[in-house]
């Protein structure tokens, strides 16, 4: 999606994927800086480690305790370059829910499935958007309880409980990895809570395009969306941080859909030359 966007804006840039062992992350960031890369994206497990490896943290990275985007910024023309850490994941959750589900989070009741890295960011971001009530469900209950404690402390006005809701909700949000593998069951335990009791379902998984959860939700008449919009929104925000230009969203969405859902269609931008580069590890 980034290469398509660079081409659309006539930028002679290239986005490349590198696999970096966590032991080498500091050296990789320093190397990219020395080579005058424009920036980096980072994914698991680098997002937490990088907090200590940049020269400055943007408010977004401070708020969510994770860096998924680095901007290499010269202090003055031709002068020292500083690595600034950002987080574009949290904002992407809200943007995708608004764009794809037309969802207004303020005052909403939400059942959140999953308390891993993605679940934690989602829970805190939803709480910061003033949802009325959050129900947290996770295979490992301790993690959901720890997350509930964190939210109560930071956002006392949000009602937060662990376990399934006793009544209907506005949104079920899946932040577990259940559904990624073919044949995975739905992460929603229908004996505890029926998909018919929610208006909308968002699954952060985007491949496969329709998980067992989304299939059941569609059959029950819910509004549904998969995680492709989130991937797009975090990428578009990173693009804007690096280039200072508005991201060509339609171009990026089309490239992303072609890449993710028609793996034989390759971006025609792969021959664009490179002067500055952006890198990411390949599993985001
Ligand atoms: P991510 O960074 O993508 O959130 P993660 O931190 O490993 O990845 O979190 C994975 C989430 O999926 C967790 O909520 C995990 O539940 P546990 O906390 O109990 O491990 C959930 N998950 C993974 N496999 C699962 C499964 N088979 N059934 C239910 N939940 C599962």
mmCIF file of N, CA, C and O in Angstrom, residues 22-23 25-26 45-53:
data_model
loop_
_atom_site.group_PDB
_atom_site.id
_atom_site.type_symbol
_atom_site.label_atom_id
_atom_site.label_comp_id
_atom_site.label_asym_id
_atom_site.label_seq_id
_atom_site.Cartn_x
_atom_site.Cartn_y
_atom_site.Cartn_z
ATOM 1 N N UNK A 22 15.119 -9.509 17.552
ATOM 2 C CA UNK A 22 15.016 -8.483 18.610
ATOM 3 C C UNK A 22 16.379 -8.071 19.176
ATOM 4 O O UNK A 22 16.580 -6.896 19.509
ATOM 5 N N UNK A 23 17.340 -8.997 19.234
ATOM 6 C CA UNK A 23 18.676 -8.649 19.751
ATOM 7 C C UNK A 23 19.358 -7.590 18.893
ATOM 8 O O UNK A 23 20.281 -6.916 19.342
ATOM 9 N N UNK A 25 17.692 -5.130 17.190
ATOM 10 C CA UNK A 25 16.791 -4.014 16.869
ATOM 11 C C UNK A 25 17.477 -2.652 16.999
ATOM 12 O O UNK A 25 17.350 -1.788 16.125
ATOM 13 N N UNK A 26 18.244 -2.475 18.110
ATOM 14 C CA UNK A 26 18.906 -1.184 18.310
ATOM 15 C C UNK A 26 19.854 -0.883 17.142
ATOM 16 O O UNK A 26 19.875 0.224 16.602
ATOM 17 N N UNK A 45 7.873 -8.508 17.914
ATOM 18 C CA UNK A 45 7.827 -8.004 19.299
ATOM 19 C C UNK A 45 8.551 -6.665 19.463
ATOM 20 O O UNK A 45 8.880 -6.287 20.582
ATOM 21 N N UNK A 46 8.759 -5.941 18.373
ATOM 22 C CA UNK A 46 9.603 -4.757 18.442
ATOM 23 C C UNK A 46 8.919 -3.519 19.024
ATOM 24 O O UNK A 46 9.583 -2.574 19.436
ATOM 25 N N UNK A 47 7.574 -3.535 19.014
ATOM 26 C CA UNK A 47 6.855 -2.305 19.376
ATOM 27 C C UNK A 47 7.148 -1.830 20.798
ATOM 28 O O UNK A 47 7.188 -0.636 21.056
ATOM 29 N N UNK A 48 7.321 -2.773 21.713
ATOM 30 C CA UNK A 48 7.599 -2.393 23.110
ATOM 31 C C UNK A 48 9.081 -2.088 23.290
ATOM 32 O O UNK A 48 9.455 -1.109 23.933
ATOM 33 N N UNK A 49 9.921 -2.914 22.682
ATOM 34 C CA UNK A 49 11.375 -2.737 22.820
ATOM 35 C C UNK A 49 11.820 -1.366 22.312
ATOM 36 O O UNK A 49 12.706 -0.726 22.882
ATOM 37 N N UNK A 50 11.209 -0.909 21.233
ATOM 38 C CA UNK A 50 11.658 0.334 20.581
ATOM 39 C C UNK A 50 11.412 1.569 21.431
ATOM 40 O O UNK A 50 12.023 2.618 21.190
ATOM 41 N N UNK A 51 10.546 1.456 22.436
ATOM 42 C CA UNK A 51 10.281 2.613 23.321
ATOM 43 C C UNK A 51 11.579 3.177 23.896
ATOM 44 O O UNK A 51 11.706 4.381 24.099
ATOM 45 N N UNK A 52 12.530 2.280 24.166
ATOM 46 C CA UNK A 52 13.802 2.689 24.788
ATOM 47 C C UNK A 52 14.873 3.008 23.747
ATOM 48 O O UNK A 52 16.000 3.320 24.115
ATOM 49 N N UNK A 53 14.560 2.864 22.486
ATOM 50 C CA UNK A 53 15.616 2.925 21.465
ATOM 51 C C UNK A 53 15.497 4.124 20.529
ATOM 52 O O UNK A 53 16.212 4.208 19.529
#
